Coordinates of C-alpha atoms in Angstrom, one line a residue:
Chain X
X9 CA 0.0 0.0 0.0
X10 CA 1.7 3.2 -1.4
X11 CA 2.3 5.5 2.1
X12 CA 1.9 8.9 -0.2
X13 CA -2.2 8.6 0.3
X14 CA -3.0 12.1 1.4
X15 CA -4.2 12.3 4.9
X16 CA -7.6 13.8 3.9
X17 CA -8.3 10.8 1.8
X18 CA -7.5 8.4 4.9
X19 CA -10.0 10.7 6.5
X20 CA -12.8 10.2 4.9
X21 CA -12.4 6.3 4.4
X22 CA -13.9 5.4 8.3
X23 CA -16.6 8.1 6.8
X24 CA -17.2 5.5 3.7
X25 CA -17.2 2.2 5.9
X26 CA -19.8 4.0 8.3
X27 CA -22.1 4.6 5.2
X28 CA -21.7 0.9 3.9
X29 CA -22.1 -0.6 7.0
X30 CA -25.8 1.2 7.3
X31 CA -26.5 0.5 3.6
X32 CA -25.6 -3.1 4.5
X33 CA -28.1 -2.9 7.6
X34 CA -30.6 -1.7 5.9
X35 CA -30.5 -4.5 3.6
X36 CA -28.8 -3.3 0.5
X37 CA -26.0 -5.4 -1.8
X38 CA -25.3 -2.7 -4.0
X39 CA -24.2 0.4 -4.4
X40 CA -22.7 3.7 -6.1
X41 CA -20.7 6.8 -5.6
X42 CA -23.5 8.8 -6.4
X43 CA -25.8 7.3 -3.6
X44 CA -22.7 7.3 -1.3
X45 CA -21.6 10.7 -2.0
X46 CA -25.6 11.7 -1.8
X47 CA -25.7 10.1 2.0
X48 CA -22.5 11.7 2.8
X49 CA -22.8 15.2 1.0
X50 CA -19.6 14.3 -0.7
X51 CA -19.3 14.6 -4.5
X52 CA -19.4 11.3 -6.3
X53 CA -16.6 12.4 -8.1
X54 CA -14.3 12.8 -4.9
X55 CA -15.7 9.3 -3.8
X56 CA -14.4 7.6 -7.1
X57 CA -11.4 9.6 -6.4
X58 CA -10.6 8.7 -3.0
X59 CA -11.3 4.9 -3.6
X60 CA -9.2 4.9 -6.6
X61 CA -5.6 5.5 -4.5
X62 CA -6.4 1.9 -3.3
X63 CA -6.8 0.8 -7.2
X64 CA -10.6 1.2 -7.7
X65 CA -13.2 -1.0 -6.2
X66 CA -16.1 -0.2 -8.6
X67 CA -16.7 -0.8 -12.3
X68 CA -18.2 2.7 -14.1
X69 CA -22.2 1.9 -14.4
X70 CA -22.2 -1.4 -12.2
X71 CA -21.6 -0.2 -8.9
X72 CA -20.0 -1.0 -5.6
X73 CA -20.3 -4.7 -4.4
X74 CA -20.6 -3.3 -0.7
X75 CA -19.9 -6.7 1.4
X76 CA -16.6 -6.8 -1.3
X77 CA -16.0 -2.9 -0.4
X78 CA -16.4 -3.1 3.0
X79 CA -13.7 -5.7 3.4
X80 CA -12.0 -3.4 1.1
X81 CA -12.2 -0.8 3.4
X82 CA -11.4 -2.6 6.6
X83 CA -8.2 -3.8 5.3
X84 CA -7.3 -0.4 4.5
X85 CA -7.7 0.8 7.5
X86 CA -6.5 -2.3 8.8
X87 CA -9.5 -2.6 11.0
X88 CA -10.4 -6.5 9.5
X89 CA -8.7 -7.4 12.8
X90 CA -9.8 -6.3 16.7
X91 CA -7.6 -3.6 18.5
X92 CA -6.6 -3.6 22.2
X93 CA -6.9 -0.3 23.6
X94 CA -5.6 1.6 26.9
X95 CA -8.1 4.2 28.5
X96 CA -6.2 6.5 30.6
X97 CA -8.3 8.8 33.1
X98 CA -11.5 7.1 35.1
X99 CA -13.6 10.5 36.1
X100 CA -17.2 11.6 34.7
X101 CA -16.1 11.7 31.2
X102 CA -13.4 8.5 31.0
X103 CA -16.0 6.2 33.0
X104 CA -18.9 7.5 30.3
X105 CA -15.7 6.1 27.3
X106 CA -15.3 2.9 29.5
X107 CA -18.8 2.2 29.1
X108 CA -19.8 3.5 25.7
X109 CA -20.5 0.1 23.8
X110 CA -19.6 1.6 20.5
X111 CA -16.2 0.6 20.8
X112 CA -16.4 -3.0 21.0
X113 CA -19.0 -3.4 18.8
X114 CA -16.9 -1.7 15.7
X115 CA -13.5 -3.5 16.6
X116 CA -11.5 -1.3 19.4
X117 CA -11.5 -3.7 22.7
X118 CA -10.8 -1.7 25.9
X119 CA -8.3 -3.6 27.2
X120 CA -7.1 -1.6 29.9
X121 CA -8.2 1.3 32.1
X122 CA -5.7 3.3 34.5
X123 CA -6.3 6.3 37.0
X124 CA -3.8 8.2 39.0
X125 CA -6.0 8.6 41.8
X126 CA -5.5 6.1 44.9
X127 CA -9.0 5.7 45.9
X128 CA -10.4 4.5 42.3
X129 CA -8.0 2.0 42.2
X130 CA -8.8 -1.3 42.2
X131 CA -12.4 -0.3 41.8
X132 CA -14.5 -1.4 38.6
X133 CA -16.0 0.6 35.8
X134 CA -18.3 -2.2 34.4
X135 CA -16.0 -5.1 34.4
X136 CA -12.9 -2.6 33.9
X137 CA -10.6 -2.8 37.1
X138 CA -8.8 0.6 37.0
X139 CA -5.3 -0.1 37.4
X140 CA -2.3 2.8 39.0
X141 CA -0.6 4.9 36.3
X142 CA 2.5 4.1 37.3
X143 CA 1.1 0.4 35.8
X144 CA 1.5 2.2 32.4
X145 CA 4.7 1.5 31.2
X146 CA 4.9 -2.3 32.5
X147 CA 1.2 -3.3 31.1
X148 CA 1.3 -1.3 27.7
X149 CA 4.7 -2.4 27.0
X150 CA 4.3 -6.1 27.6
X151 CA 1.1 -6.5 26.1
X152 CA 2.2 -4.5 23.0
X153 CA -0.8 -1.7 23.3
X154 CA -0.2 0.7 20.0
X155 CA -3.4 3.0 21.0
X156 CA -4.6 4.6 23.8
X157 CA -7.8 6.9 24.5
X158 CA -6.7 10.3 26.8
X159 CA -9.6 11.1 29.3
X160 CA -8.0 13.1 32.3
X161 CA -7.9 17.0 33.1
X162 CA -6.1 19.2 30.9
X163 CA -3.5 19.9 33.0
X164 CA -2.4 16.1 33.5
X165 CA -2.7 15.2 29.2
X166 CA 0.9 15.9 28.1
X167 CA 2.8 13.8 31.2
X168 CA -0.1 11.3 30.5
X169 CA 0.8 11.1 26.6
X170 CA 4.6 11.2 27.3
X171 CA 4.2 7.8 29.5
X172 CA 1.8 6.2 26.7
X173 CA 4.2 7.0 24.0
X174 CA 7.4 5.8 26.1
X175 CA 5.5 2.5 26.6
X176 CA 5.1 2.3 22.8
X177 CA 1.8 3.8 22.2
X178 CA 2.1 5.2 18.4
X179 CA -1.8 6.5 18.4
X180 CA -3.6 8.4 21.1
X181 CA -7.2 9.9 20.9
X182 CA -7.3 12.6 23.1
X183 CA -10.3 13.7 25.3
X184 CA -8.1 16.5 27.2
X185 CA -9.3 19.7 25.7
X186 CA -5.6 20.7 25.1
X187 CA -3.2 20.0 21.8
X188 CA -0.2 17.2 22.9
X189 CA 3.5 17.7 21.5
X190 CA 3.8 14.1 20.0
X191 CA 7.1 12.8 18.1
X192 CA 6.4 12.6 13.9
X193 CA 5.5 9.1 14.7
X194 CA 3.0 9.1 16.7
X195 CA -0.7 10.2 15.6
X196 CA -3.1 12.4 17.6
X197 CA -7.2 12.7 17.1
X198 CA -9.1 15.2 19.2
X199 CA -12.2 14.7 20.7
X200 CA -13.7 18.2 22.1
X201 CA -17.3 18.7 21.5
X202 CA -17.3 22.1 22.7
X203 CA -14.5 23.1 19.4
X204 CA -17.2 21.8 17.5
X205 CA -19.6 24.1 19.0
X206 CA -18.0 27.0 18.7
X207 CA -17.1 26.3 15.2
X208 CA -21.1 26.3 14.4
X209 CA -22.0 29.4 16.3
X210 CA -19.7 31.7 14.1
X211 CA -22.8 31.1 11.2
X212 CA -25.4 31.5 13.8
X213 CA -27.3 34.7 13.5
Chain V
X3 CA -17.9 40.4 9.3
X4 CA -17.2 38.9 5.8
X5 CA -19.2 35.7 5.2
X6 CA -16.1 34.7 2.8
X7 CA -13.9 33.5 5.2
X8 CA -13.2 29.7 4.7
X9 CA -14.6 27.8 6.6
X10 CA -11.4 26.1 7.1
X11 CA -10.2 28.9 8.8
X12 CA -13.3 29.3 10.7
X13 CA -12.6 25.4 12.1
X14 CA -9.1 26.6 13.6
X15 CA -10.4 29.6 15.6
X16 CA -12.0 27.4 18.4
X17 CA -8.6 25.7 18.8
X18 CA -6.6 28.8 19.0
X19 CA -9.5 30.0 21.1
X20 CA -8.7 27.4 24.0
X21 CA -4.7 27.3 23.5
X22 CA -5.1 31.2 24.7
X23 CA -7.5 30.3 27.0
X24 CA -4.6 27.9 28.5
X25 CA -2.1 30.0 28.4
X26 CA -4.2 32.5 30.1
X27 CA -4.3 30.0 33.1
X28 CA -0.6 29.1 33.2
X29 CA -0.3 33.0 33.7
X30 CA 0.9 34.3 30.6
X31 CA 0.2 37.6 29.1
X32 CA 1.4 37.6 25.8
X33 CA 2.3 35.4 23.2
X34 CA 3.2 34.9 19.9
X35 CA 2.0 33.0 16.5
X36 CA 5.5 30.9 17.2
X37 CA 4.7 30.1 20.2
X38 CA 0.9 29.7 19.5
X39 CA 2.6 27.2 16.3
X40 CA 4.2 25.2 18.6
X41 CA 1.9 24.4 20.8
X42 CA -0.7 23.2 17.8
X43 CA 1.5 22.0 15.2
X44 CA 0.6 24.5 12.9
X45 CA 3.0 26.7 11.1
X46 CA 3.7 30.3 12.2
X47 CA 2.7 31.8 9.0
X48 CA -0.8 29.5 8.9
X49 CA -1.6 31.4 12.4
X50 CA -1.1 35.2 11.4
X51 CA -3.2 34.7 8.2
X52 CA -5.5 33.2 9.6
X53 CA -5.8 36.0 11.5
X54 CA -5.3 38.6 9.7
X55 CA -8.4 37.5 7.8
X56 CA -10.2 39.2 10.9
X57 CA -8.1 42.8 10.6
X58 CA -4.8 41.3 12.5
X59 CA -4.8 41.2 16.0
X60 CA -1.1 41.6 16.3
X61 CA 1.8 43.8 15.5
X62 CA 5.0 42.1 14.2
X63 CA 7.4 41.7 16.6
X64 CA 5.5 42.5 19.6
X65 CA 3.2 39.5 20.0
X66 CA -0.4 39.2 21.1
X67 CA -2.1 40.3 23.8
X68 CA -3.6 37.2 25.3
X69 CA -6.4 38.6 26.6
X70 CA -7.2 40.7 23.3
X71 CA -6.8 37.7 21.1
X72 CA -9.5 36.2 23.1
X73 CA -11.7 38.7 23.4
X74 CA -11.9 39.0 19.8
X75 CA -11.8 35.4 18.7
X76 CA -14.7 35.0 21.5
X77 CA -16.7 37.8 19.5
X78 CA -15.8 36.4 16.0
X79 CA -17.3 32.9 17.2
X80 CA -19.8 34.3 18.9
X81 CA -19.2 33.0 22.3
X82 CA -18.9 35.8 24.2
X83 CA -22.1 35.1 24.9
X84 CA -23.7 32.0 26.8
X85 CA -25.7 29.3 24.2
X86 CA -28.5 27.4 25.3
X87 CA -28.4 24.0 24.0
X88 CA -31.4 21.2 23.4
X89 CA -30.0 17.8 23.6
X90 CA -32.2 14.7 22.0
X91 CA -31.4 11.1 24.1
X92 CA -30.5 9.5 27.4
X93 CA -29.0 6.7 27.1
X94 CA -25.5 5.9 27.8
X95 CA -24.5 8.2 25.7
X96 CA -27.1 11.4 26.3
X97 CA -26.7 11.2 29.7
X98 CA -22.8 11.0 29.5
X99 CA -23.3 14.5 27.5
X100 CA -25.9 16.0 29.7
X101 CA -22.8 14.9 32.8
X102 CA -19.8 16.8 30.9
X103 CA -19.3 19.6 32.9
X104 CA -17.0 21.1 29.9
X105 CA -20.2 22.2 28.0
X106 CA -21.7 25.2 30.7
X107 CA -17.7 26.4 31.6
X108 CA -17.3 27.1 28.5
X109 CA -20.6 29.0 27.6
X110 CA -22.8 25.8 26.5
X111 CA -25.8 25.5 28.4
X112 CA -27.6 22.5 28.0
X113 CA -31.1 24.0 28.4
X114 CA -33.8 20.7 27.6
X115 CA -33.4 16.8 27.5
X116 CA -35.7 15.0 25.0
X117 CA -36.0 11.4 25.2
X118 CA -38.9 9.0 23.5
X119 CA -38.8 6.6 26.0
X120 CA -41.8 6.8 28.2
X121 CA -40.3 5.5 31.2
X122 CA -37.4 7.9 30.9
X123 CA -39.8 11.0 30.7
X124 CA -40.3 12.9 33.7
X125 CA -37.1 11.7 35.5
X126 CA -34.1 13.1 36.2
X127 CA -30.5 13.4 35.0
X128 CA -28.5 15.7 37.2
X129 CA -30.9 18.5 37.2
X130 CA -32.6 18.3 33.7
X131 CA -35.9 16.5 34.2
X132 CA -36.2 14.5 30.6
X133 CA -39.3 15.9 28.3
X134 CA -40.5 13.5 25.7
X135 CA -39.9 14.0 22.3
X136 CA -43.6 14.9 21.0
X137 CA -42.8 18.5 22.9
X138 CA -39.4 19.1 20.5
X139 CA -41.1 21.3 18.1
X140 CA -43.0 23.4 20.9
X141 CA -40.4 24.2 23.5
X142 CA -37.6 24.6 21.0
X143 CA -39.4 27.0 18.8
X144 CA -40.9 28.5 21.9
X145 CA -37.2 29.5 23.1
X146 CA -35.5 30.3 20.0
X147 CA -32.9 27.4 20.3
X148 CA -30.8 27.4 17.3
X149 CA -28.0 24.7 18.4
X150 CA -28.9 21.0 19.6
X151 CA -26.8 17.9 20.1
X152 CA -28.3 14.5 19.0
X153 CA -27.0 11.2 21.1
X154 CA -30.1 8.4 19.8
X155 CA -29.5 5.3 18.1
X156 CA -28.5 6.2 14.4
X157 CA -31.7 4.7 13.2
X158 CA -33.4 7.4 14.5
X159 CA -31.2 10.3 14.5
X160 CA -32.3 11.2 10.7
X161 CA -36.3 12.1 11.8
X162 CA -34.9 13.8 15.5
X163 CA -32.7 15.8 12.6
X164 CA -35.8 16.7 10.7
X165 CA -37.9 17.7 14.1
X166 CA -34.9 19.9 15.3
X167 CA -34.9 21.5 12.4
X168 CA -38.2 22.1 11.6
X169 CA -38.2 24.1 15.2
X170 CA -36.2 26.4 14.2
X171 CA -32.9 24.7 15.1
X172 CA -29.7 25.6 12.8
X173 CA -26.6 24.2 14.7
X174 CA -26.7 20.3 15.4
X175 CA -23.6 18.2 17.1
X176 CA -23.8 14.7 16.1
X177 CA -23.1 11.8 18.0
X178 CA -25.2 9.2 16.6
X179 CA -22.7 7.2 13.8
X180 CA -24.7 8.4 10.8
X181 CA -24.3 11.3 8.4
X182 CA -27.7 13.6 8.2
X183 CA -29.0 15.2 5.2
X184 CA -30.4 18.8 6.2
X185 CA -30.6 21.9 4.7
X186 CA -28.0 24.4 3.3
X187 CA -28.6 26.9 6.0
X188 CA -28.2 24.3 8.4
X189 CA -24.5 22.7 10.4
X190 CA -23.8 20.3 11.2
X191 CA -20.6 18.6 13.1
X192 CA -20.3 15.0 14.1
X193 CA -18.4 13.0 17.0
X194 CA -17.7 9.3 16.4
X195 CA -14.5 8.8 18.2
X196 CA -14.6 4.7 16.0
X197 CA -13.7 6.8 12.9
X198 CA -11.2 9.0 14.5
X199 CA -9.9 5.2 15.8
X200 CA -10.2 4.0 12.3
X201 CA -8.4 6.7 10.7
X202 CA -5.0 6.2 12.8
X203 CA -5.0 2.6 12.5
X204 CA -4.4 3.1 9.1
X205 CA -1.0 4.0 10.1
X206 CA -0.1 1.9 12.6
X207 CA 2.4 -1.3 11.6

């Protein structure tokens, strides 16, 4: 798989996966890059586009095969396979990631869930038992964890990342509402709802 | 305010927004777009036009004044202001949102829970008491609320869409796993923390 794929494009394939995986729910076998790009306010031609870095999974007039894109798609993404994931930070907000079942159900397994504080430790979040931070190093490096989920304060995010990333975390998606300083080989997704917010209110009149 | 301005641009302004906002808190005064680079990964250069698409805020060589900066970004997004926010479901996942303090301390107040389960009307989460769905149209147009956040099952987050809307709502935050077709005067914004997942596993060996 060529590595020059432009970022963007690798953005937008989970987008495409999503969109199959509903067409597939709803019954469908078939589809094109017009009813994709329709569902996804995306032009058709940036669909056929996009899917042609990974050497075209459509004929022009018959359509996508969606089961055959799908697996397409996963292997892409690499996501045919299930991921182990580390959950750092066991408040309100990591406790709501710990139990959010839209994880396991698309392929990321939380394998592991660590807080700093003493009295939460040892204590379950579902069937999670929250582990010591100082754990980090030792668990993620011996059980080979690659990506991690970022749920504590602000504050704490960047000492938090650093330890992942010693321990050999290379992806982290961060809940902190702060930007981490990663090494070029490590990759960063933010999750702050209120960015997206704000974002929306600038057209509000 | 030019209505011109990319909305590329537009997306950044939120995260400079809350890197001043940190900085603010760690004491700080004044900065610059170097140091404003570093701490988001984005060049230097990137920063000041962006920027200067809003009159310049800066002089060369002097830096910004923190407090300036985010008085005017804050007035450019509109946020100087307080929001209030409708939010559709309580589940897992709605009540999770309705929990996150990070919404109302940072000018997001969560004004009405709607929920179509009977047996979840009337109660409680924190302090909202959860109104059914059938009252959407009335109370939101009654209020004038323009943004909402949608957490329901995706199989149902297309008709919530369409009520929210047809009440007068022009803002919507995502978080059920399914794009939404609305109108062009509408936003929208999604969280699904699976495709930001997705998208870095692509690069991981």
């Amino acid at each position: 798989m060529p590595s020059t794929i432009p970022d963007i494009v690798i953005s937008r394939l989970p987008v495409y996966l999503r969109a199959l995986e509903r067409l597939s729910q709803e019954g469908q076998d078939v589809t094109s890059s017009h009813e994709l790009g329709k569902r996804l306010g995306i032009s058709s031609a940036q669909i056929r586009k996009d899917l042609s870095h990974f050497g075209g999974f459509g004929k022009q007039g018959t359509g996508y095969k969606i089961a055959f894109l799908k697996d397409q798609l996963r292997q892409v993404l690499k996501v045919e396979r299930e991921w182990e994931v580390a959950l750092v930070g066991a408040g309100d907000l990591g406790s709501a990631v710990a139990r959010y079942r839209g994880f396991a159900e698309r392929g990321f397994h939380i394998a592991y869930v660590f807080d700093s504080a003493p009295e939460k430790v040892g204590k379950r979040i579902d069937h999670f038992v929250i582990q010591p931070v100082e754990d980090i190093r030792k668990i993620i490096s011996e059980n080979g964890i690659k990506l991690a989920m970022i749920a504590v304060p602000a504050e704490n995010a960047q000492q938090v990342a650093d330890q992942l990333i010693a321990a050999g975390v290379r992806a982290i998606l961060n809940y902190a509402p702060i930007n981490l300083n990663v090494p070029d080989n490590v990759h960063v997704q933010y999750i702050d709802p209120v960015v997206h917010l704000q974002r929306m209110t600038y057209y509000l009149t």
